[in-house]
XYZ file of N, CA and C in Angstrom:
501
model
N 38.684 110.222 87.611
C 39.577 109.354 88.642
C 38.876 108.146 88.535
N 37.680 107.705 87.891
C 37.209 106.362 87.754
C 37.725 105.806 86.363
N 38.310 106.306 85.485
C 39.084 105.902 84.425
C 40.379 105.593 84.305
N 40.950 106.196 85.336
C 42.612 105.980 85.585
C 42.916 105.457 87.044
N 42.240 104.219 87.296
C 42.242 103.928 88.785
C 43.959 103.655 88.775
N 44.548 103.800 90.273
C 45.580 103.387 90.589
C 45.927 101.814 90.227
N 47.182 102.051 90.008
C 47.604 100.203 89.698
C 49.032 100.184 90.113
N 49.675 98.992 90.159
C 51.029 98.637 90.891
C 52.119 99.903 90.312
N 52.055 100.115 89.309
C 52.804 100.961 88.786
C 52.488 102.343 87.966
N 51.823 103.022 88.996
C 50.669 103.982 88.836
C 52.027 105.157 87.994
N 51.135 106.035 86.956
C 51.984 106.908 86.320
C 51.611 108.013 87.370
N 53.021 108.841 87.636
C 53.032 109.651 88.471
C 51.889 110.972 88.378
N 51.995 111.149 86.928
C 51.119 112.113 86.390
C 49.923 112.149 87.044
N 49.198 110.814 86.851
C 47.552 110.808 87.161
C 47.241 110.961 88.674
N 48.681 110.783 89.577
C 48.378 111.204 90.961
C 48.510 112.863 91.000
N 49.306 113.639 90.221
C 48.853 115.244 90.226
C 47.512 115.574 90.263
N 46.844 114.963 89.667
C 45.262 115.244 89.653
C 44.787 115.381 91.302
N 45.425 114.559 91.991
C 44.893 114.713 93.631
C 45.178 115.809 94.108
N 46.545 115.870 93.949
C 47.219 117.437 94.503
C 46.715 118.545 94.087
N 45.946 118.468 92.853
C 45.627 119.620 92.018
C 44.048 119.811 92.761
N 43.433 118.757 92.978
C 41.979 118.632 93.635
C 42.043 119.140 95.382
N 43.138 118.603 96.056
C 43.299 119.086 97.392
C 43.487 120.705 97.425
N 44.148 121.363 96.520
C 44.528 122.497 96.550
C 43.461 123.474 95.873
N 42.435 123.024 95.379
C 41.272 123.682 94.715
C 40.106 124.030 96.028
N 40.036 123.134 96.966
C 39.262 123.673 98.163
C 38.354 122.562 98.544
N 37.484 122.472 99.444
C 36.670 121.648 99.793
C 35.702 121.135 98.956
N 35.180 122.093 97.841
C 34.044 122.054 97.221
C 34.694 120.916 95.829
N 35.745 120.742 95.733
C 36.308 119.704 95.093
C 37.019 118.732 95.555
N 36.639 118.678 97.040
C 37.123 117.045 97.792
C 36.282 115.905 96.922
N 37.337 114.689 97.108
C 36.361 113.601 96.900
C 35.787 113.135 97.844
N 34.741 112.200 97.926
C 34.471 111.233 98.779
C 35.232 110.405 99.397
N 35.257 109.732 100.521
C 36.387 108.652 100.781
C 36.397 107.507 100.087
N 35.065 107.164 99.638
C 34.576 105.953 98.645
C 35.375 106.160 97.106
N 35.289 107.430 96.939
C 35.801 107.751 95.466
C 37.381 107.703 95.614
N 37.744 108.346 96.917
C 39.350 108.267 96.953
C 39.926 106.744 97.036
N 39.200 106.060 98.120
C 39.605 104.649 98.144
C 39.538 103.883 97.111
N 38.394 104.100 96.127
C 37.970 103.316 94.932
C 39.164 103.569 93.900
N 39.902 104.908 93.860
C 40.909 105.198 92.782
C 42.382 104.354 93.544
N 42.376 104.274 94.609
C 43.583 103.274 94.949
C 43.319 101.944 95.150
N 41.995 101.324 94.649
C 41.909 99.982 94.635
C 41.384 99.445 95.791
N 40.493 100.088 96.442
C 40.131 99.816 97.944
C 38.844 99.857 97.951
N 38.269 99.073 98.630
C 36.610 98.680 98.627
C 36.372 99.085 99.942
N 35.197 99.795 100.398
C 34.517 100.154 101.580
C 33.686 99.000 102.210
N 33.975 98.500 103.071
C 32.970 97.244 103.449
C 32.764 97.572 104.969
N 31.709 98.551 105.146
C 30.917 99.063 106.196
C 32.020 99.883 106.955
N 32.881 100.699 106.449
C 33.525 101.606 107.121
C 35.321 100.915 107.444
N 35.178 99.867 106.892
C 36.759 99.094 106.957
C 37.121 98.885 105.428
N 38.236 99.303 105.034
C 38.653 99.087 103.653
C 39.533 97.841 103.621
N 39.626 97.267 102.530
C 40.236 96.536 101.960
C 40.595 96.226 100.452
N 41.923 95.905 100.268
C 42.502 95.770 99.079
C 43.596 94.718 98.895
N 43.653 94.074 97.546
C 44.789 93.352 97.244
C 45.944 93.915 96.269
N 45.301 95.388 96.338
C 46.265 96.043 95.463
C 47.631 96.701 96.204
N 48.760 96.648 95.689
C 49.856 96.979 96.797
C 50.152 98.597 96.290
N 50.304 99.273 97.380
C 50.350 100.975 97.481
C 52.023 100.992 97.474
N 52.379 101.945 96.361
C 53.889 102.150 96.491
C 53.993 103.550 97.213
N 55.368 103.718 96.859
C 55.659 105.289 97.440
C 54.489 106.143 97.059
N 54.594 106.078 95.900
C 53.885 107.454 95.439
C 52.442 107.249 95.794
N 52.000 106.215 95.813
C 50.275 106.283 96.258
C 50.238 106.516 97.759
N 51.226 105.846 98.236
C 50.851 106.463 99.973
C 51.297 107.640 100.075
N 52.177 108.434 99.605
C 52.455 109.853 99.998
C 51.515 110.577 99.567
N 51.149 110.586 98.225
C 50.048 111.281 97.800
C 48.620 110.985 98.509
N 48.320 109.801 98.639
C 47.276 109.718 99.437
C 47.177 110.389 100.842
N 48.209 110.179 101.491
C 48.323 110.883 102.859
C 48.370 112.656 102.767
N 49.059 112.747 101.810
C 49.194 114.415 101.404
C 47.695 114.956 100.878
N 46.830 113.975 100.129
C 45.579 114.830 99.784
C 44.794 114.536 101.222
N 44.979 113.502 101.758
C 44.047 113.700 103.140
C 44.304 114.598 104.200
N 45.219 114.794 104.253
C 46.292 115.657 105.421
C 45.278 115.281 106.637
N 44.639 115.882 107.387
C 43.862 115.705 108.996
C 42.467 115.622 108.513
N 41.953 115.735 107.598
C 40.339 115.816 107.299
C 39.938 114.535 107.709
N 38.853 114.662 108.374
C 38.240 113.800 109.595
C 37.438 113.088 108.194
N 37.017 113.596 107.150
C 36.131 113.091 106.365
C 36.966 111.437 105.799
N 38.357 111.624 106.048
C 39.129 110.511 105.468
C 39.669 109.607 106.382
N 39.311 109.764 107.923
C 39.722 109.050 109.055
C 39.874 107.505 108.220
N 38.842 106.925 108.047
C 38.849 105.348 107.908
C 39.825 104.838 106.710
N 39.852 105.649 105.797
C 40.638 105.503 104.432
C 42.072 105.608 104.802
N 42.380 106.601 105.673
C 43.792 106.830 106.225
C 44.020 105.796 107.144
N 43.287 105.125 108.030
C 43.949 104.105 108.708
C 44.227 103.033 107.756
N 43.429 102.870 106.883
C 43.861 101.613 106.044
C 45.495 102.036 105.366
N 45.352 103.289 104.862
C 46.587 103.354 104.492
C 47.683 103.108 105.395
N 47.713 103.615 106.495
C 48.617 103.589 107.267
C 48.860 101.920 107.785
N 47.972 101.380 107.581
C 48.089 99.661 107.714
C 48.981 99.298 106.695
N 48.746 99.812 105.338
C 49.398 99.001 104.329
C 50.868 99.697 104.096
N 50.950 100.841 104.784
C 52.080 101.332 105.315
C 52.917 100.346 106.244
N 52.505 99.818 107.174
C 53.001 99.069 108.425
C 53.127 97.739 107.734
N 52.395 97.311 106.806
C 52.865 95.922 106.432
C 53.681 96.114 105.220
N 54.019 97.122 104.626
C 54.870 97.496 103.510
C 56.411 97.246 104.129
N 56.527 97.998 105.736
C 58.011 97.630 106.375
C 57.921 96.394 106.972
N 56.644 95.683 107.600
C 56.994 94.610 108.165
C 57.245 93.275 107.466
N 56.600 93.421 106.128
C 56.363 92.249 105.530
C 58.117 91.863 104.595
N 59.090 92.691 104.959
C 60.325 92.071 104.498
C 61.336 92.168 105.502
N 62.178 91.434 105.774
C 63.142 91.441 106.585
C 64.028 92.376 106.633
N 64.963 92.511 107.738
C 65.907 93.670 107.937
C 66.503 93.822 106.995
N 67.315 92.630 106.438
C 68.757 93.122 105.492
C 68.177 93.382 104.215
N 66.805 93.192 103.716
C 66.100 93.697 102.388
C 65.757 95.139 103.002
N 65.176 95.440 104.287
C 64.479 96.680 104.161
C 65.403 97.739 104.445
N 66.664 97.563 104.949
C 67.665 98.756 105.042
C 68.344 99.029 103.608
N 68.086 98.225 102.517
C 68.608 98.345 101.231
C 67.666 98.775 100.247
N 66.479 98.663 100.615
C 65.556 99.214 99.802
C 65.013 100.646 99.712
N 65.514 101.140 98.756
C 65.468 102.636 98.562
C 63.907 103.126 99.158
N 62.697 102.571 98.220
C 61.459 103.060 98.444
C 60.905 102.828 100.101
N 61.885 101.781 100.678
C 61.395 101.955 102.222
C 62.182 102.911 102.724
N 63.208 103.411 102.351
C 64.178 104.389 103.288
C 63.334 106.090 102.878
N 62.624 106.018 101.821
C 62.126 107.324 101.333
C 60.548 107.259 102.163
N 60.104 106.219 102.326
C 59.100 106.003 102.884
C 58.996 106.248 104.609
N 60.226 105.804 105.095
C 60.527 106.084 106.348
C 60.884 107.522 106.976
N 61.382 108.024 106.032
C 61.927 109.528 106.226
C 60.435 110.687 106.187
N 59.610 110.130 104.936
C 58.413 110.967 104.809
C 57.525 110.616 106.077
N 57.423 109.470 106.475
C 56.352 109.120 107.501
C 56.751 109.431 108.781
N 58.086 109.917 108.968
C 58.890 110.667 110.089
C 58.363 111.932 110.404
N 58.403 112.778 108.834
C 57.813 114.144 109.033
C 56.168 114.244 108.825
N 55.496 113.278 108.793
C 54.107 113.132 108.539
C 53.237 114.280 109.649
N 53.101 115.370 109.389
C 52.569 116.180 110.533
C 50.923 116.096 110.943
N 50.337 115.713 110.127
C 48.677 116.060 109.989
C 47.995 115.180 111.084
N 48.429 114.109 111.663
C 47.920 113.344 112.509
C 48.979 112.700 113.289
N 48.561 112.795 114.841
C 49.600 112.209 115.897
C 49.831 110.653 115.468
N 51.128 110.184 115.066
C 51.426 108.678 114.753
C 52.643 108.626 115.415
N 53.110 109.125 116.244
C 54.344 108.976 116.984
C 54.681 107.564 117.347
N 53.467 106.900 117.869
C 54.043 105.478 118.218
C 54.319 104.614 116.670
N 53.762 104.829 115.810
C 54.022 104.624 114.485
C 55.265 104.925 114.023
N 55.634 105.939 114.106
C 57.010 106.511 113.856
C 57.925 105.719 114.436
N 58.145 105.537 116.003
C 59.125 104.959 117.016
C 59.009 103.635 116.393
N 57.889 102.888 115.995
C 57.944 101.662 115.494
C 58.673 101.266 114.341
N 58.308 101.963 113.510
C 59.216 102.155 111.973
C 60.897 102.307 112.457
N 61.405 103.123 113.455
C 62.717 103.455 113.651
C 63.066 101.845 114.389
N 62.378 101.374 115.601
C 62.516 99.913 115.971
C 62.825 99.037 115.068
N 62.210 99.289 113.960
C 62.331 97.832 112.600
C 63.642 98.557 111.958
N 64.439 99.668 112.316
C 65.616 99.675 111.651
C 66.643 100.013 112.618
N 66.447 99.259 114.102
C 67.406 98.994 115.110
C 67.767 100.149 115.676
N 66.677 101.235 115.646
C 66.819 102.602 116.098
C 66.198 102.401 117.729
N 66.550 101.935 118.733
C 65.680 101.801 119.928
C 65.526 102.798 120.781
N 66.703 103.536 120.889
C 66.920 104.404 121.951
C 65.774 105.831 121.886
N 65.088 105.928 122.922
C 63.979 106.747 123.112
C 64.381 108.232 122.594
N 65.359 108.813 123.293
C 65.760 110.153 122.963
C 66.331 109.937 121.545
N 67.010 109.152 121.018
C 67.555 109.060 119.618
C 66.218 109.256 118.418
N 65.130 108.439 119.049
C 64.164 108.585 118.419
C 63.299 109.495 118.176
N 63.293 110.368 119.280
C 62.781 111.758 119.324
C 63.603 112.787 118.487
N 64.850 112.635 118.612
C 65.547 113.419 117.751
C 65.257 113.164 116.310
N 65.474 112.010 115.986
C 65.524 111.729 114.680
C 63.781 111.947 114.363
N 63.006 111.968 114.587
C 61.434 112.195 114.506
C 61.333 113.775 114.278
N 62.101 114.718 115.135
C 61.947 116.066 115.374
C 62.868 116.704 114.278
N 63.718 116.359 113.824
C 64.884 116.796 113.429
C 64.586 117.688 111.783
N 63.321 117.081 111.264
C 63.168 117.824 110.184
C 61.451 117.726 109.935
N 61.078 118.937 109.220
C 59.467 119.018 109.143
C 59.197 118.468 107.581
N 60.446 118.227 106.718
C 60.150 117.925 105.351
C 61.295 117.149 104.968
N 61.220 116.063 104.387
C 62.118 115.272 103.832
C 62.193 115.278 102.250
N 61.576 114.422 101.599
C 61.407 114.013 100.527
C 60.138 114.866 99.874
N 58.895 114.873 100.986
C 57.498 115.609 100.446
C 57.677 116.695 101.392
N 57.050 117.795 100.582
C 56.814 119.107 101.204
C 55.288 118.886 101.959
N 55.248 118.485 103.112
C 53.852 118.389 103.638
C 53.208 119.610 104.316
N 54.041 120.456 104.673
C 53.458 121.936 105.046
C 53.878 122.949 103.923
N 53.271 124.121 104.232
C 53.692 125.326 103.251
C 53.758 125.059 101.715
N 53.082 124.138 101.206
C 53.414 123.318 99.758
C 52.708 124.780 98.904
N 53.250 124.978 97.970
C 52.731 126.110 96.970
C 52.875 125.233 95.628
N 51.353 125.002 95.457
C 51.105 124.271 93.997
C 51.678 124.892 92.866
N 51.647 126.247 92.931
C 52.129 127.137 91.543
C 53.579 126.938 91.520
N 54.482 127.134 92.753
C 55.615 127.057 92.409
C 56.259 125.741 92.187
N 55.428 124.791 92.325
C 56.016 123.521 92.171
C 55.738 122.985 90.742
N 54.449 123.527 90.141
C 54.333 123.509 88.673
C 55.471 124.032 87.795
N 55.442 125.248 88.223
C 56.928 125.613 87.426
C 58.213 125.362 87.550
N 58.282 124.691 88.880
C 59.716 124.027 88.990
C 59.773 122.782 88.037
N 58.356 121.890 87.975
C 58.440 120.934 86.939
C 58.675 121.387 85.581
N 57.782 122.452 85.001
C 57.853 122.916 83.661
C 59.064 123.458 83.443
N 60.154 123.862 84.243
C 61.394 124.196 83.706
C 62.384 123.012 83.544
N 61.628 121.742 84.273
C 62.693 120.433 83.601
C 62.558 120.431 82.268
N 63.483 119.707 81.473
C 63.417 119.522 80.111
C 62.479 118.433 79.678
N 62.211 117.526 80.612
C 61.133 116.340 80.520
C 59.744 116.890 80.112
N 59.555 118.067 80.851
C 57.837 118.363 80.774
C 58.155 119.696 79.638
């Protein structure tokens, strides 16, 4: 993890290591500082900071790895702050046309591990979806979009990757 720190254009394969570590059980869980350091963040007395931009893959994999583990609360909050900035730092005309943000929007809407309903509704507001009942309907419409948050089967996913010609 120390040799292959995440950078702006992270190789997806290095992120697979986090998925594998997360699936091996708590004896293999990283410390919060080690995880944050991999993503280019530093711990300043429980508050994380970083100048490194997090992309779709780094945000989703970090959230997937942390799930609802209490030991990662501070870093998870930092990732959510980065996520909010990613949406708010671009104007509407760009936001609706950027595929990375659309993927992040839907994966965030399906994120099941901690209650971020307010955050999910704020994201929908940024896309001019302000009707509360419609927001609830969209948020509850699917448990997975692009990321399999729950009932993840690592062996099955590896088999699927291996069957692709590139691998």
